[in-house]
Coordinates of C-alpha atoms in Angstrom, one line a residue:
X1407 CA -98.4 96.1 218.2
X1408 CA -100.3 96.3 215.0
X1409 CA -99.9 99.3 212.7
X1410 CA -102.5 100.4 210.3
X1411 CA -101.8 102.2 207.0
X1412 CA -103.7 105.4 206.7
X1413 CA -104.3 106.7 203.2
X1414 CA -105.6 110.1 202.5
X1415 CA -107.7 110.7 199.4
X1416 CA -108.9 114.0 198.4
X1417 CA -112.1 114.1 196.4
X1418 CA -112.7 117.1 194.1
X1419 CA -116.1 118.0 192.9
X1420 CA -116.6 117.3 189.2
X1421 CA -117.0 121.0 188.4
X1422 CA -113.6 121.9 190.0
X1423 CA -111.5 119.3 188.1
X1424 CA -108.9 121.0 186.1
X1425 CA -107.8 119.6 182.8
X1426 CA -104.2 119.1 182.1
X1427 CA -103.1 120.4 178.8
X1428 CA -99.9 119.0 177.3
X1429 CA -98.3 121.1 174.6
X1430 CA -95.4 119.9 172.7
X1431 CA -93.1 122.4 171.1
X1432 CA -91.9 121.5 167.7
X1433 CA -88.1 121.5 167.3
X1434 CA -86.8 123.3 164.3
X1435 CA -83.9 122.0 162.2
X1436 CA -80.7 123.7 163.1
X1437 CA -78.0 123.2 160.4
X1438 CA -75.2 124.3 162.7
X1439 CA -75.9 121.6 165.3
X1440 CA -76.4 119.0 162.5
X1441 CA -73.0 119.9 161.0
X1442 CA -71.2 119.8 164.4
X1443 CA -72.7 116.5 165.3
X1444 CA -71.8 115.0 161.9
X1445 CA -68.2 116.2 162.2
X1446 CA -68.0 114.8 165.7
X1447 CA -69.4 111.5 164.7
X1448 CA -67.0 111.3 161.7
X1449 CA -64.0 111.9 163.9
X1450 CA -65.0 109.2 166.4
X1451 CA -65.8 106.6 163.8
X1452 CA -62.6 107.3 161.9
X1453 CA -60.5 106.9 165.1
X1454 CA -62.3 103.6 165.9
X1455 CA -61.7 102.4 162.4
X1456 CA -58.0 103.4 162.6
X1457 CA -57.6 101.4 165.8
X1458 CA -59.4 98.3 164.5
X1459 CA -57.4 98.4 161.3
X1460 CA -54.2 98.7 163.2
X1461 CA -55.0 95.6 165.3
X1462 CA -55.9 93.8 162.1
X1463 CA -52.6 94.8 160.5
X1464 CA -50.6 93.6 163.5
X1465 CA -52.5 90.3 163.4
X1466 CA -51.8 89.9 159.7
X1467 CA -48.1 90.8 160.3
X1468 CA -47.9 88.1 162.9
X1469 CA -49.5 85.5 160.6
X1470 CA -47.2 86.6 157.8
X1471 CA -44.2 85.9 160.0
X1472 CA -45.6 82.6 161.3
X1473 CA -46.7 81.1 157.9
X1474 CA -44.4 82.9 155.4
X1475 CA -47.4 83.4 153.1
X1476 CA -48.0 86.2 150.6
X1477 CA -51.7 86.1 151.4
X1478 CA -51.1 87.7 154.8
X1479 CA -48.8 90.3 153.3
X1480 CA -51.6 91.4 151.0
X1481 CA -54.1 91.5 153.9
X1482 CA -51.6 93.5 156.0
X1483 CA -51.2 96.1 153.2
X1484 CA -55.0 96.3 152.9
X1485 CA -55.3 97.0 156.7
X1486 CA -52.5 99.5 156.6
X1487 CA -54.2 101.3 153.7
X1488 CA -57.5 101.4 155.7
X1489 CA -55.6 102.9 158.6
X1490 CA -54.2 105.6 156.4
X1491 CA -57.6 106.5 154.9
X1492 CA -59.4 106.5 158.2
X1493 CA -56.7 108.5 159.9
X1494 CA -56.9 111.0 157.1
X1495 CA -60.6 111.2 157.6
X1496 CA -60.0 112.0 161.3
X1497 CA -57.5 114.7 160.5
X1498 CA -59.9 116.2 157.8
X1499 CA -62.8 116.3 160.2
X1500 CA -60.7 117.8 163.0
X1501 CA -59.5 120.5 160.5
X1502 CA -63.0 121.3 159.4
X1503 CA -64.3 121.4 163.0
X1504 CA -61.5 123.7 164.0
X1505 CA -62.0 126.0 161.1
X1506 CA -65.8 126.2 161.8
X1507 CA -65.1 127.0 165.4
X1508 CA -62.6 129.7 164.4
X1509 CA -65.2 131.2 162.1
X1510 CA -67.9 131.1 164.8
X1511 CA -65.6 132.8 167.3
X1512 CA -64.5 135.3 164.7
X1513 CA -60.8 135.4 165.4

């Protein structure tokens, strides 16, 4: 059995065609949303940097043990310092975010 596809087309007279009007609303800059997103991004980036610096410090520690070189000890201290700075950035952004949310909730 053969089946045939039936397509329905509707033809509108030219005087009844409606025009579609697209209106785009312009978004206004909201400083509160900007600050919240900046704090959130800072917290995420600082946690990622802390993790990667920790992995780097552990790798340098292993190389220091394997080679008994002072070069790896210097690299390890650099990675540990980066961990400290980035973790401090995370704590600072978390503290600022918490204080802003407390102010917004008016406790």
